[in-house]
Amino acid sequence: MTVNGEKMSVYQVEEDGTLSSLDDLFFGDDMQPDFPQMHASS
């Protein structure tokens, strides 16, 4: 988690080591969550 001024950013570390922003889940801002890197793991 990082804090830059008054904007806070939240990230999730994926299984492959990449970072995914979770800002949309917490801070809406009228933006639709978009997770093209997410996929079902078997």
Coordinates of C-alpha atoms in Angstrom, one line a residue:
M1 CA 0.0 0.0 0.0
T2 CA 1.3 3.4 -0.9
V3 CA 0.2 6.9 0.1
N4 CA 1.0 9.7 -2.3
G5 CA -0.3 13.0 -0.9
E6 CA -4.0 12.4 -0.3
K7 CA -4.3 9.6 -2.7
M8 CA -3.9 6.1 -1.4
S9 CA -3.2 3.2 -3.7
V10 CA -3.8 -0.5 -2.8
Y11 CA -2.1 -3.3 -4.7
Q12 CA -2.5 -7.1 -4.7
V13 CA 0.5 -9.3 -5.6
E14 CA -0.7 -12.0 -8.0
E15 CA 0.5 -15.6 -8.0
D16 CA 2.8 -14.8 -11.0
G17 CA 4.4 -11.9 -9.1
T18 CA 2.7 -9.1 -10.9
L19 CA 0.9 -6.2 -9.0
S20 CA -2.8 -5.6 -9.5
S21 CA -4.3 -2.3 -8.5
L22 CA -7.2 -2.7 -6.1
D23 CA -8.0 1.0 -6.1
D24 CA -11.2 0.5 -8.1
L25 CA -12.5 -1.9 -5.4
F26 CA -12.0 0.6 -2.6
F27 CA -12.2 4.0 -4.2
G28 CA -14.8 3.7 -7.0
D29 CA -14.5 7.2 -8.5
D30 CA -17.2 6.2 -11.0
M31 CA -14.8 3.8 -12.7
Q32 CA -15.7 0.2 -13.5
P33 CA -13.3 -2.4 -12.1
D34 CA -11.3 -3.9 -15.0
F35 CA -9.0 -6.9 -14.3
P36 CA -7.8 -8.2 -17.7
Q37 CA -5.0 -10.1 -15.9
M38 CA -7.4 -12.1 -13.8
H39 CA -8.1 -15.7 -14.8
A40 CA -9.6 -18.7 -13.1
S41 CA -6.9 -21.0 -11.7
S42 CA -7.4 -24.7 -11.8

